[in-house]
PDB file of C-alpha atoms in Angstrom:
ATOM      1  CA  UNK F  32     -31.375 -65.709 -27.187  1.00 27.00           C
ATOM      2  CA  UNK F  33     -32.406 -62.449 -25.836  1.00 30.00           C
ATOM      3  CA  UNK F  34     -30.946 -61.382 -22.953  1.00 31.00           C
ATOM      4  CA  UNK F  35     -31.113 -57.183 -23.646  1.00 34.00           C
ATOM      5  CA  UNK F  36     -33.399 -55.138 -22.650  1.00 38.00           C
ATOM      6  CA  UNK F  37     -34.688 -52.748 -25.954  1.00 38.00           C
ATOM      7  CA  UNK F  38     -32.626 -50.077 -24.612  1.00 39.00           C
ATOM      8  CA  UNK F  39     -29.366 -52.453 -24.128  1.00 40.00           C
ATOM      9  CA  UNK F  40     -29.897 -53.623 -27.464  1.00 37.00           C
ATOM     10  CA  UNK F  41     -29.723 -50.384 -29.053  1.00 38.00           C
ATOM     11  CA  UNK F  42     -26.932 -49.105 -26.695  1.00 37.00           C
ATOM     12  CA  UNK F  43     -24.548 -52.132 -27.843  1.00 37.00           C
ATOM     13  CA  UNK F  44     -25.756 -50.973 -31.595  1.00 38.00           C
ATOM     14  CA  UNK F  45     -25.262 -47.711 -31.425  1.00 41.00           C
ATOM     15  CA  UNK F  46     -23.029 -45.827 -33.381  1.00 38.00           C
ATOM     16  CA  UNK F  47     -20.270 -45.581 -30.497  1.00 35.00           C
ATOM     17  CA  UNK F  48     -19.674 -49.295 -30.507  1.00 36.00           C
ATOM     18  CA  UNK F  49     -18.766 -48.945 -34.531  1.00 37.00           C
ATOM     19  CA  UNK F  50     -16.010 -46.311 -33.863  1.00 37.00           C
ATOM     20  CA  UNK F  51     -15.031 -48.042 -31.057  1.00 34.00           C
ATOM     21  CA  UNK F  52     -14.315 -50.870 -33.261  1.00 34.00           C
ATOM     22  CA  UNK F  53     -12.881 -49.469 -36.507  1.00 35.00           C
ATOM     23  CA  UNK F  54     -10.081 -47.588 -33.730  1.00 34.00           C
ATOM     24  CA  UNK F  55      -8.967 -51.169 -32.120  1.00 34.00           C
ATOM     25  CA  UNK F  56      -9.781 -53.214 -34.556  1.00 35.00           C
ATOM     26  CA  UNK F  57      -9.596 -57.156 -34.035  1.00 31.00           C
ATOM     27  CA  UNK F  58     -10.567 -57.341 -30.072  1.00 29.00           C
ATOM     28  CA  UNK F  59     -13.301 -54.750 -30.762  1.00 32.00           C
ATOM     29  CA  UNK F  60     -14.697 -56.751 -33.957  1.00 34.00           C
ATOM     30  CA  UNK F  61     -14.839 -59.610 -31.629  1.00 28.00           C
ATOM     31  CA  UNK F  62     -16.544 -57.829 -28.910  1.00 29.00           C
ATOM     32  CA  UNK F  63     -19.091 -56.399 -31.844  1.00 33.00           C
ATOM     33  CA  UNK F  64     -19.883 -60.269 -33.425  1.00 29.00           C
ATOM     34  CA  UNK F  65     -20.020 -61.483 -28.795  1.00 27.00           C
ATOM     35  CA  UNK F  66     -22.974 -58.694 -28.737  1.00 31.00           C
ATOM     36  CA  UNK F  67     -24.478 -59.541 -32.162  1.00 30.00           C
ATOM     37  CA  UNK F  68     -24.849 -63.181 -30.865  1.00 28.00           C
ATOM     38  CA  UNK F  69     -26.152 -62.379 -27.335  1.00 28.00           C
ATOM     39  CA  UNK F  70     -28.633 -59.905 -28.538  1.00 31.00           C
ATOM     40  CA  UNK F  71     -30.389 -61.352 -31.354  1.00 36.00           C
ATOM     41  CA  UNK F  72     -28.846 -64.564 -31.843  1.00 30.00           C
ATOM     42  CA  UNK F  73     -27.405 -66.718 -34.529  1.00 27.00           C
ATOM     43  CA  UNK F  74     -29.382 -63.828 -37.450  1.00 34.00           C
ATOM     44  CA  UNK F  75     -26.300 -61.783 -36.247  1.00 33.00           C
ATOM     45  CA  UNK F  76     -23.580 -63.132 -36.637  1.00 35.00           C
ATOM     46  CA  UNK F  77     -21.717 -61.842 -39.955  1.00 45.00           C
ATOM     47  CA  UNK F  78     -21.487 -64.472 -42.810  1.00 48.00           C
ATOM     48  CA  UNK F  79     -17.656 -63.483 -43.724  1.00 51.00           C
ATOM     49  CA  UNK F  80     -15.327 -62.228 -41.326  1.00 55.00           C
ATOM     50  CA  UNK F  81     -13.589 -59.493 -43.463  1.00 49.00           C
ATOM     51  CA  UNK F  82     -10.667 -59.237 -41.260  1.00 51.00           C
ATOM     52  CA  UNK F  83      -8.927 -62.549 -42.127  1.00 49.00           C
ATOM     53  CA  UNK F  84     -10.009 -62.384 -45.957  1.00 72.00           C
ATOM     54  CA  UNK F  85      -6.433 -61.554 -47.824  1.00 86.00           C
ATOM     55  CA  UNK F  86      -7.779 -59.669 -49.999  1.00 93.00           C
ATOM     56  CA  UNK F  87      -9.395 -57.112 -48.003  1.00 93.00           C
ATOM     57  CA  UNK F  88      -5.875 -55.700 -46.960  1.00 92.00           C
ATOM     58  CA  UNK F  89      -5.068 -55.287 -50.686  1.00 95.00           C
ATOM     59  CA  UNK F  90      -8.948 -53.503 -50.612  1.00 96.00           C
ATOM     60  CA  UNK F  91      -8.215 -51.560 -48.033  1.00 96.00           C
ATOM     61  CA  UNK F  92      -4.664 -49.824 -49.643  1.00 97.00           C
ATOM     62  CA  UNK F  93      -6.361 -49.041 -52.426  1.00 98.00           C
ATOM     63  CA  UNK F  94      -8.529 -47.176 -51.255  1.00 98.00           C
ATOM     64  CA  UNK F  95      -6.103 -45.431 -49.402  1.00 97.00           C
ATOM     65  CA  UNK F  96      -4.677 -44.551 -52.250  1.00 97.00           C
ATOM     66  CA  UNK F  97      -7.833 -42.929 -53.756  1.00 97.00           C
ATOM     67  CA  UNK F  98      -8.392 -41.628 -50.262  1.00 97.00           C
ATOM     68  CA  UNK F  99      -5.403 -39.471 -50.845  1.00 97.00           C
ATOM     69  CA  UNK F 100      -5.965 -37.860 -53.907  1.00 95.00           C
ATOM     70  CA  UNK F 101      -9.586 -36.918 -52.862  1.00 96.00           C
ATOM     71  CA  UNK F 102      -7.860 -35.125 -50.010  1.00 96.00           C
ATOM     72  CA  UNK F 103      -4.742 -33.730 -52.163  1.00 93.00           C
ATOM     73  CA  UNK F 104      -7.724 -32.483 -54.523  1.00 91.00           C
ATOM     74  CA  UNK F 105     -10.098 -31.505 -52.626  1.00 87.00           C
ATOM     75  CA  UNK F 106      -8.593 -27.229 -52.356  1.00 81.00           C
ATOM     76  CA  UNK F 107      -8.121 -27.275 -55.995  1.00 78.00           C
ATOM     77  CA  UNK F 108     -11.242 -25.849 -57.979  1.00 70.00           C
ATOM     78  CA  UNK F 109     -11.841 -28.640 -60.378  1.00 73.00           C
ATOM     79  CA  UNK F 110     -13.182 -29.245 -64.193  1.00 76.00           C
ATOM     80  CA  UNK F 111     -15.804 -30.603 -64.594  1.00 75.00           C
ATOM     81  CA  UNK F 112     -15.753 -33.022 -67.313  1.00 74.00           C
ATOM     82  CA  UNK F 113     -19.717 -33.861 -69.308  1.00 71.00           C
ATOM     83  CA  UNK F 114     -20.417 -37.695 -68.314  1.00 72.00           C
ATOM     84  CA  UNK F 115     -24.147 -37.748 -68.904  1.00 67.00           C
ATOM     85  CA  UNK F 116     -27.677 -35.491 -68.686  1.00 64.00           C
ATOM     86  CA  UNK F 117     -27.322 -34.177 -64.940  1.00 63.00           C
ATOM     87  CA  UNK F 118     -23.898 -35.411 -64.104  1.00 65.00           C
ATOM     88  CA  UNK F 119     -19.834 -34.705 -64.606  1.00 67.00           C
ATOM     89  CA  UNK F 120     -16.497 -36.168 -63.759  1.00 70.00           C
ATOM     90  CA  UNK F 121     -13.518 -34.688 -62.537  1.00 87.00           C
ATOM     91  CA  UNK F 122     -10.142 -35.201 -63.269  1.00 86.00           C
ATOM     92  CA  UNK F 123     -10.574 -36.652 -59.752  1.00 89.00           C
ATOM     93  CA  UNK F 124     -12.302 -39.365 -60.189  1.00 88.00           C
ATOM     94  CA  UNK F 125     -10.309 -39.894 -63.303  1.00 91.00           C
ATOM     95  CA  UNK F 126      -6.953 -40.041 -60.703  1.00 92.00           C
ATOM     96  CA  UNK F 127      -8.613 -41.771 -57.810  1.00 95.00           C
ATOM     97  CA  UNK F 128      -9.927 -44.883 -60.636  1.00 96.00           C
ATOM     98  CA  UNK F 129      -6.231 -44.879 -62.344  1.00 94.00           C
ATOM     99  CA  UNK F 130      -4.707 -45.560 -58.180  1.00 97.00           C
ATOM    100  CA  UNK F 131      -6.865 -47.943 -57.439  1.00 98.00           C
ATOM    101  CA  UNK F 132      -6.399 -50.156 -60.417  1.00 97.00           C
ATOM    102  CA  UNK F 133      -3.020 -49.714 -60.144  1.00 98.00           C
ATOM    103  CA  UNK F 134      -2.725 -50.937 -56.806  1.00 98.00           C
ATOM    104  CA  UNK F 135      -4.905 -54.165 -56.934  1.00 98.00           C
ATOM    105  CA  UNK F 136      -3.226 -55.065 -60.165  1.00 97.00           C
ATOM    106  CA  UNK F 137       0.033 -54.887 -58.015  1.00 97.00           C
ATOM    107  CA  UNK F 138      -1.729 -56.960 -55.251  1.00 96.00           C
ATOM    108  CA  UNK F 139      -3.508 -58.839 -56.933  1.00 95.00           C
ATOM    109  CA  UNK F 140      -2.599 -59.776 -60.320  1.00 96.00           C
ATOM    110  CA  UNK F 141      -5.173 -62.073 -60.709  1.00 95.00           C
ATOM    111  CA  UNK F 142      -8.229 -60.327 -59.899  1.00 96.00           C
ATOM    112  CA  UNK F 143     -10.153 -58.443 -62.820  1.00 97.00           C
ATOM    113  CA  UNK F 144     -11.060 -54.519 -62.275  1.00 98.00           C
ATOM    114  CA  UNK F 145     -14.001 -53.231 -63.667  1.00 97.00           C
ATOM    115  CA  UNK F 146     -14.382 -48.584 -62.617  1.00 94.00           C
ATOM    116  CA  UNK F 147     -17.407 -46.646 -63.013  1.00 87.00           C
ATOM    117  CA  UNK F 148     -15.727 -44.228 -65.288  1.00 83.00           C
ATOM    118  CA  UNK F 149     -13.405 -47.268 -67.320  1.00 86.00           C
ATOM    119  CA  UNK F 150     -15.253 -50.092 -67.093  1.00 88.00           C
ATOM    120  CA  UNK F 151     -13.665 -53.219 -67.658  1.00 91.00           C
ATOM    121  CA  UNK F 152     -13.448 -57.372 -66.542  1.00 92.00           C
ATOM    122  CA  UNK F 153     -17.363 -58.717 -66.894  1.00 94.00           C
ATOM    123  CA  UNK F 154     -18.831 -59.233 -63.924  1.00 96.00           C
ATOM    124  CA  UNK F 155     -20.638 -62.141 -63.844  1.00 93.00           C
ATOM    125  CA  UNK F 156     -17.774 -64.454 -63.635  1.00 93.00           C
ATOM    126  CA  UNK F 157     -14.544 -64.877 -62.228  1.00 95.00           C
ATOM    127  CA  UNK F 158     -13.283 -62.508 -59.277  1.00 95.00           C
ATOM    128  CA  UNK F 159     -13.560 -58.950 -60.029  1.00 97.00           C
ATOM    129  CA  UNK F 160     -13.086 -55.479 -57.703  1.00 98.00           C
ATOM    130  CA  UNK F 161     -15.560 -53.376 -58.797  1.00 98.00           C
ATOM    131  CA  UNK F 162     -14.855 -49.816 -58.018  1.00 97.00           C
ATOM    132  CA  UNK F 163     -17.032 -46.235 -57.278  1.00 96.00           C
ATOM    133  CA  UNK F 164     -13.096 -43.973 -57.240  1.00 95.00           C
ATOM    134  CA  UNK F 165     -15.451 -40.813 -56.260  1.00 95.00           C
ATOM    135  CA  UNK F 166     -19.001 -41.729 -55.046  1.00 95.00           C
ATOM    136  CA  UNK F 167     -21.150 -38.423 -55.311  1.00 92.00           C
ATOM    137  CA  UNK F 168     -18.603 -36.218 -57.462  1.00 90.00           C
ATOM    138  CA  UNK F 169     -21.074 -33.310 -57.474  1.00 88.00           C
ATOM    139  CA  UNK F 170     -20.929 -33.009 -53.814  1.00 93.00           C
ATOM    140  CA  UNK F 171     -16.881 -33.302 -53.803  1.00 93.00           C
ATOM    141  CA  UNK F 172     -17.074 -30.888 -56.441  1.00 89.00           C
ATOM    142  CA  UNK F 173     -19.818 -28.705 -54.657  1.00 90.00           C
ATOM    143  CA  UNK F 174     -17.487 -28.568 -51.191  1.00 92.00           C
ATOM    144  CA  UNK F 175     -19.109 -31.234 -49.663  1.00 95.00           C
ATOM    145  CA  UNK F 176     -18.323 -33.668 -47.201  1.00 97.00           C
ATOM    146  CA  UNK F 177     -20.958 -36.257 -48.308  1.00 97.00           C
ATOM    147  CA  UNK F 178     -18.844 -38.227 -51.049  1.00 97.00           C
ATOM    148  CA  UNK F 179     -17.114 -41.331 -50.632  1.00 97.00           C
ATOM    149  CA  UNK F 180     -14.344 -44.085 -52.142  1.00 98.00           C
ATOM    150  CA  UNK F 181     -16.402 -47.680 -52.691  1.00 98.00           C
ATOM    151  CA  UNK F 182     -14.415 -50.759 -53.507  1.00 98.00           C
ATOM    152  CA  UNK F 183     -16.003 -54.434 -53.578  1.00 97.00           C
ATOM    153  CA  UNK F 184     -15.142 -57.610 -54.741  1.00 96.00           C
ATOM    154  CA  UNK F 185     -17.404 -59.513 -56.802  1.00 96.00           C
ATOM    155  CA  UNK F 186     -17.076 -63.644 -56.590  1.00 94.00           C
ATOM    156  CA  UNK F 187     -19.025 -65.361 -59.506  1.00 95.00           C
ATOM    157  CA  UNK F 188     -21.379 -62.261 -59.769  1.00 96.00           C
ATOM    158  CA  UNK F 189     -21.904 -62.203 -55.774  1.00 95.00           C
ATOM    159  CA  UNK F 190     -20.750 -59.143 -53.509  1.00 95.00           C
ATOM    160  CA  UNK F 191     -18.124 -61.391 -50.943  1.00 93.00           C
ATOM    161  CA  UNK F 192     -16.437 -57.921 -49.368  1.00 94.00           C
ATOM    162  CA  UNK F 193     -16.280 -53.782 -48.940  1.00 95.00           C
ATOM    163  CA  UNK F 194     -15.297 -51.315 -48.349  1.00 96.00           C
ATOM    164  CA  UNK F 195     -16.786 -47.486 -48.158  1.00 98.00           C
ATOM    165  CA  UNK F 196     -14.355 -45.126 -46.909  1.00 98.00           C
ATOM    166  CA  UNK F 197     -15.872 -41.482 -46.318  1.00 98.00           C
ATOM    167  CA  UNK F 198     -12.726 -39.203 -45.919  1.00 97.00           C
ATOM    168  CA  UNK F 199     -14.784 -35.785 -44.717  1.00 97.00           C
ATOM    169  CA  UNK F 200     -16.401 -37.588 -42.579  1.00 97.00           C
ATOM    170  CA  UNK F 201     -13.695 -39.993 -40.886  1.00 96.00           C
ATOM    171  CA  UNK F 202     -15.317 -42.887 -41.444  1.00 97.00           C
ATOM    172  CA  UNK F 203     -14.126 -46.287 -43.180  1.00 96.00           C
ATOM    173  CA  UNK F 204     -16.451 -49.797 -43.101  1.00 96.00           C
ATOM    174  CA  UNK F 205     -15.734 -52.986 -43.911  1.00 94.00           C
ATOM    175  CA  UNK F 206     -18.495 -54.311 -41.522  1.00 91.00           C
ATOM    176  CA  UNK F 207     -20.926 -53.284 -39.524  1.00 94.00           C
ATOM    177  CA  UNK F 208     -24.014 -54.424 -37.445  1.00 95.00           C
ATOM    178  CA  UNK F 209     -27.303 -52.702 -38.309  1.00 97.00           C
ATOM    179  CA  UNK F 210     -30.009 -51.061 -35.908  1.00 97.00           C
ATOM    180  CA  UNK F 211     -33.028 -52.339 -36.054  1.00 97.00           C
ATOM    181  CA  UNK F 212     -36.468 -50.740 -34.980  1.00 97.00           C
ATOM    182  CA  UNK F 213     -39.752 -51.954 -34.255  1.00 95.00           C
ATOM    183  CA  UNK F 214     -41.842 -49.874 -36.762  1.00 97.00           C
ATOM    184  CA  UNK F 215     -40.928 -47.506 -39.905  1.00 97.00           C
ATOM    185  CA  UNK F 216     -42.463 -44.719 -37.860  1.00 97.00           C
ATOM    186  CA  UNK F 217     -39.619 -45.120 -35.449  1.00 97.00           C
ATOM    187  CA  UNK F 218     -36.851 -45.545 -38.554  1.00 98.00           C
ATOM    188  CA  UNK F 219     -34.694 -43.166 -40.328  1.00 98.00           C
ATOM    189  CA  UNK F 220     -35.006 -44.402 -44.310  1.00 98.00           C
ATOM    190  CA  UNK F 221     -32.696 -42.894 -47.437  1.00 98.00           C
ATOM    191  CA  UNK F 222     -33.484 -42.098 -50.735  1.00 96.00           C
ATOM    192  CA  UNK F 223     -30.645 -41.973 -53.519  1.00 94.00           C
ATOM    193  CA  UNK F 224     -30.759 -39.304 -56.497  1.00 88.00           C
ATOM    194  CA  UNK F 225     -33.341 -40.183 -59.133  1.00 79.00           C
ATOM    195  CA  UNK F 226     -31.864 -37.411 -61.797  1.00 68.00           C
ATOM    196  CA  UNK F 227     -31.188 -39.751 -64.301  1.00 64.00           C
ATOM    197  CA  UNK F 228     -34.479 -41.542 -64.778  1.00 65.00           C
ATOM    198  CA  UNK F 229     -37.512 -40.302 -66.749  1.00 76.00           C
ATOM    199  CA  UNK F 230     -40.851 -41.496 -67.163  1.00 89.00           C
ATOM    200  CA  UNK F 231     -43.355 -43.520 -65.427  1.00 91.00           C
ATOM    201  CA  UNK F 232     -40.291 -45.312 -62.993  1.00 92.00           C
ATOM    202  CA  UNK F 233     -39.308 -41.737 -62.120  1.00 92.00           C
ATOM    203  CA  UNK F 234     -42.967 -40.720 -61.013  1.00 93.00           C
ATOM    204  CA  UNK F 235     -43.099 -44.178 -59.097  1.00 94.00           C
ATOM    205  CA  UNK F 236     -40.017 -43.108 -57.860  1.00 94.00           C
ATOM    206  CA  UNK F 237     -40.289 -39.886 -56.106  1.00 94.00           C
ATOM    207  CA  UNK F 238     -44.066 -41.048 -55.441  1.00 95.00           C
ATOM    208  CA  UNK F 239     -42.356 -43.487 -52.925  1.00 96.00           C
ATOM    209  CA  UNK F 240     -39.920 -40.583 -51.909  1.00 95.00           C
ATOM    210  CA  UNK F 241     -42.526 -38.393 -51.037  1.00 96.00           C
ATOM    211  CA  UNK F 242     -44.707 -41.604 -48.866  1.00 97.00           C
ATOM    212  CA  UNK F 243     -41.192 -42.598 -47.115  1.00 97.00           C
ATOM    213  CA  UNK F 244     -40.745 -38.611 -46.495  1.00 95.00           C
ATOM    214  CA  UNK F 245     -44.349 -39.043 -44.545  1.00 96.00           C
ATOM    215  CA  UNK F 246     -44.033 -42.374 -42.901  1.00 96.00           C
ATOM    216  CA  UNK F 247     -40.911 -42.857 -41.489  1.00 97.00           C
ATOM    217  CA  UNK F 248     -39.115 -40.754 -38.637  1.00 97.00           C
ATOM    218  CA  UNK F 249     -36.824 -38.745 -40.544  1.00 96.00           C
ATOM    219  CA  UNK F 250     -36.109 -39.069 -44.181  1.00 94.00           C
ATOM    220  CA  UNK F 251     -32.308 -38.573 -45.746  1.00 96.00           C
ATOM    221  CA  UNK F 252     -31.248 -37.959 -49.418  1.00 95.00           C
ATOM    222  CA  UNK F 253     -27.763 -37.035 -49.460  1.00 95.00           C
ATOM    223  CA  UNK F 254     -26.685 -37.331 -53.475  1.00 93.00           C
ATOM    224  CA  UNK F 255     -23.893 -39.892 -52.013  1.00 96.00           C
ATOM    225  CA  UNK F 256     -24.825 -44.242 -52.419  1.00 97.00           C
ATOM    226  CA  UNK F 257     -21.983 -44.834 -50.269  1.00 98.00           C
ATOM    227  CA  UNK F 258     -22.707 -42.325 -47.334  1.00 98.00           C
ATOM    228  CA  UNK F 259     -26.082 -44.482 -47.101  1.00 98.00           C
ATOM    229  CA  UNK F 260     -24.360 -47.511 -47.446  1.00 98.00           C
ATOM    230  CA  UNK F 261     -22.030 -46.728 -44.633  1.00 98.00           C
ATOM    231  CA  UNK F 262     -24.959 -44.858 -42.437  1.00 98.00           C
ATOM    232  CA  UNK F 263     -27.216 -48.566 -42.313  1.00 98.00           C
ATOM    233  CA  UNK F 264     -24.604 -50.961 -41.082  1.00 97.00           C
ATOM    234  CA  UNK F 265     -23.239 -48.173 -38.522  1.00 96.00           C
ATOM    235  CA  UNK F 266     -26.990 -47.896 -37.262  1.00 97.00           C
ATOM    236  CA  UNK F 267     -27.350 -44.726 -38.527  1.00 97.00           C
ATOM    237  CA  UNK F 268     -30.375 -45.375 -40.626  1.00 98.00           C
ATOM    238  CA  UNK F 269     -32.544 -48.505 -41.415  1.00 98.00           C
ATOM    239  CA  UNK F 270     -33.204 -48.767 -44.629  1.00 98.00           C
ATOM    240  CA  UNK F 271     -32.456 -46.739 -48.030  1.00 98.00           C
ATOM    241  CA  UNK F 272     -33.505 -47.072 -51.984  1.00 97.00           C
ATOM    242  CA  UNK F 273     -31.330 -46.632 -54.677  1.00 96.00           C
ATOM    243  CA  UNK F 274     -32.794 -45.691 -58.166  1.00 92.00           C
ATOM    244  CA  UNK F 275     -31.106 -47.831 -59.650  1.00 91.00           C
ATOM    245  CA  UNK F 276     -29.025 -50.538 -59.543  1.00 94.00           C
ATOM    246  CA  UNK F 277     -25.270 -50.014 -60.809  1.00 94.00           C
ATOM    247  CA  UNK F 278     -22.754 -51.915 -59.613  1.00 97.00           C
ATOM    248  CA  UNK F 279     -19.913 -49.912 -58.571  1.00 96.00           C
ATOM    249  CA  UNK F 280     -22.634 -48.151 -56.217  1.00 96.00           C
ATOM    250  CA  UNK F 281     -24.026 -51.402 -55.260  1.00 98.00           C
ATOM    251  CA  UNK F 282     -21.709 -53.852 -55.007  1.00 98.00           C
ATOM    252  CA  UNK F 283     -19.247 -52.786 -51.816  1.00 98.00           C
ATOM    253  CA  UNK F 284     -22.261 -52.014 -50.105  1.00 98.00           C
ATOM    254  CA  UNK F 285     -24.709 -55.240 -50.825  1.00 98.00           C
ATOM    255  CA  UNK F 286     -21.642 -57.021 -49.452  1.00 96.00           C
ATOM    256  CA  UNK F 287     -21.439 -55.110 -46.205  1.00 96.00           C
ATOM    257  CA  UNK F 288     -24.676 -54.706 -45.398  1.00 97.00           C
ATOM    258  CA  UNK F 289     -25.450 -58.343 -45.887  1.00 95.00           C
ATOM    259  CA  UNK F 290     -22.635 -59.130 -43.761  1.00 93.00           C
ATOM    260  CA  UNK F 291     -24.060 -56.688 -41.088  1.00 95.00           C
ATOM    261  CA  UNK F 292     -27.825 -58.396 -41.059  1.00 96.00           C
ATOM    262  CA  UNK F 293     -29.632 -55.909 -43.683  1.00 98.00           C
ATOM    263  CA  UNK F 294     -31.800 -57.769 -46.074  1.00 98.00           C
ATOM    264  CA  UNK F 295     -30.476 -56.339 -49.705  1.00 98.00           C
ATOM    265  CA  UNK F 296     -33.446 -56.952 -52.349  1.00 98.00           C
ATOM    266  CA  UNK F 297     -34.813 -55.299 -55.530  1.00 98.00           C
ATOM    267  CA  UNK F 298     -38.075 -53.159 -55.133  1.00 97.00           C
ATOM    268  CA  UNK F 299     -40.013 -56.312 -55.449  1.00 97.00           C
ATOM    269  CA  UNK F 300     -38.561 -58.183 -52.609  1.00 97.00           C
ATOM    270  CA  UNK F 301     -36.311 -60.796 -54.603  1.00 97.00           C
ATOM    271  CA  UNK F 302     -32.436 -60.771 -53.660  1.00 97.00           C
ATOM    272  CA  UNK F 303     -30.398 -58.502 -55.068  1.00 98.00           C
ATOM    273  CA  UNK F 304     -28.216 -59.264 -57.919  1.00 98.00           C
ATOM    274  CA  UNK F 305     -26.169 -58.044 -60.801  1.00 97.00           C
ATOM    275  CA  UNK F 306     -29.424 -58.071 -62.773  1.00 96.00           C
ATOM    276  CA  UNK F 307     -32.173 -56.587 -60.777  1.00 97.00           C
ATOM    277  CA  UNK F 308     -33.219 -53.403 -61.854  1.00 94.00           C
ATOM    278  CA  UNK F 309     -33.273 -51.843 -58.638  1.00 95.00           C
ATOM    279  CA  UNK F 310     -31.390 -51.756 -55.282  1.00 97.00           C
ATOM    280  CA  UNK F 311     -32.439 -51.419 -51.988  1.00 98.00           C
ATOM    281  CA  UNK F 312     -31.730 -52.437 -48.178  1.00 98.00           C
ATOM    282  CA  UNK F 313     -33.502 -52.682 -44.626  1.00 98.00           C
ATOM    283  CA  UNK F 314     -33.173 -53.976 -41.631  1.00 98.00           C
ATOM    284  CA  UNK F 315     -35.166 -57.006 -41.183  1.00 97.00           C
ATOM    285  CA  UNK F 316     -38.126 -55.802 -39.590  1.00 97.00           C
ATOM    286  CA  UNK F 317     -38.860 -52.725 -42.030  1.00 98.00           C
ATOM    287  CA  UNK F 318     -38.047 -54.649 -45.208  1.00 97.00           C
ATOM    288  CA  UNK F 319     -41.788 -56.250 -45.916  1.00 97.00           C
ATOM    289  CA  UNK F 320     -43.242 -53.359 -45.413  1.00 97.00           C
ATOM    290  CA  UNK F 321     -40.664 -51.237 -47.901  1.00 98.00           C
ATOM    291  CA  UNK F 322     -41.315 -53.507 -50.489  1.00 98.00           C
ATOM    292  CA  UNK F 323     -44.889 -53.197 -49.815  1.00 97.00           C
ATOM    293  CA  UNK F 324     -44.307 -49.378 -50.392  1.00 98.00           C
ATOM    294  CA  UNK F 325     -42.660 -50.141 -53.367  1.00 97.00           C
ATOM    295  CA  UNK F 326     -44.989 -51.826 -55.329  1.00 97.00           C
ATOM    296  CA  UNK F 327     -45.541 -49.113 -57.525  1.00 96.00           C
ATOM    297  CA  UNK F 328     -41.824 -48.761 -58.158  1.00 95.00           C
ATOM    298  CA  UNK F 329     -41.347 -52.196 -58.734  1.00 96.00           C
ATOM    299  CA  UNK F 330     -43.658 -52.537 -61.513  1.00 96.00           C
ATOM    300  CA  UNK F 331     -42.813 -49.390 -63.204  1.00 94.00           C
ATOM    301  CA  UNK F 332     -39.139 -50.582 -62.976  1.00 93.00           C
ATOM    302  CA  UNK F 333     -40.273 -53.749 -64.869  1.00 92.00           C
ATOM    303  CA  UNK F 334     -41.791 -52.378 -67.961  1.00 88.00           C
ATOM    304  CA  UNK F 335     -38.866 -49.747 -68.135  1.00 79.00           C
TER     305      UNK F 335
END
């Protein structure tokens, strides 16, 4: 059923509609999942209803409590700690990881934790948070606003619920409802960090950057998985590419963006799993033709 105008469809999608949901909560998440259904039908309508899930209070005072120590950090000039070839920690991201687990284990006992920086339950079984305490630490360390918390919950090895809280920014998702677009010409697409990666993928890589940069309307790389994350299901942009695929900057996300009608695949088009070696996510109408882009990247990411 279509009963919108293309201007009333994006005016119910627009980004105005997502605040004015995350501030009154319930009766605006209803009023969000009404328009889903009336504008595009039944493709709309979110396949969990985070709100009632028990678990995604427990989600969401965690990351309040990494929330707070980004914040209570943030004035402090802070070490930087060698992680890998291009990258730190902080003692941050250290703190924030150490909260979180500590809180879930409170609430609940019987879910497995696995952090970016600790690792720790396997994650193809069982129920498992998995957990980004400081998404885009160089930023937060830089004096940035473009960093987030990430926290997801893995069922079996599939994403069931997030949430992305950016605390510089104001803005916390658990769901969302993405804007879709007739054409990439007329879509916003990001393009995660490729710093770590070498090689024939990483020439695929910023090959595709560089065609997306061309091709779409505007083009965003912001050094931050869960400021894209949180940007497609608030409308924001319509698709992005990670370069790779690791879960604590995956999972949360894959599970809202699912939830909020993006199509999450790897570069080759097949769902997206704990084992593809990619990650990326569109709305429906731009995904093909990503993929198509991506060809390239998806075989180079194959014989990596």
């Amino acid at each position: 059923m279509r009963v919108l105008g293309r201007a009333g469809r994006r005016l119910l999608r627009g980004p105005w509609l997502d605040a004015w949901r995350g501030r009154f909560g319930a009766l605006a998440g209803l009023l969000g999942v009404f328009c889903s259904v009336a504008v595009d039908g039944p493709k709309r309508v979110r396949n969990y209803d985070a709100r009632v899930r028990p678990e995604l209070a427990a989600a969401h005072a965690a990351v309040d409590e990494a929330v707070k120590i980004l914040r209570d950090g943030r004035a402090r000039p802070q070490k930087r700690i060698g992680k890998a070839a291009k990258d730190f920690l902080t003692e941050v991201d250290l703190a924030s990881e150490s909260a979180m687990q500590r809180s879930l284990a409170d609430s609940t006992p019987k879910i497995g934790f696995y952090g970016e920086e600790g690792g720790g339950a396997a994650l193809e079984s069982g129920r498992v948070w998995v957990a980004d305490p400081l998404d885009g630490t160089i930023n937060y360390a830089t004096g940035s606003p473009l960093c987030g918390v990430m926290l997801g919950l893995l069922e079996d090895g599939v994403p069931t619920l997030g949430v992305i809280d950016l605390p510089f920014l104001g803005v916390r998702v658990d769901s969302g409802a993405v804007a879709d677009v007739d054409a990439l010409e007329e879509g916003i697409i990001g393009m995660g960090d490729a710093f770590h990666r070498g090689g024939a993928r990483m020439d695929a890589y910023l090959e595709l950057t560089m065609t997306v940069h061309r091709r779409a309307l505007r083009f965003r790389c912001v050094g931050a998985a869960s400021v894209l994350w949180a940007w497609l299901v608030g409308g924001q942009i319509q698709g992005m590419l990670l370069a790779h695929n690791n879960p604590y900057d995956v999972v949360a996300g894959h599970a809202i963006a699912r939830a909020a009608g993006a199509i999450c695949t790897d570069y080759a088009g097949a769902p997206l799993t704990l084992e593809s070696n990619g990650a990326m996510a569109a709305v429906p109408s731009l995904q093909p033709e990503l993929v198509s882009l991506a060809a390239d990247l998806a075989a180079a990411a194959r014989d990596s």
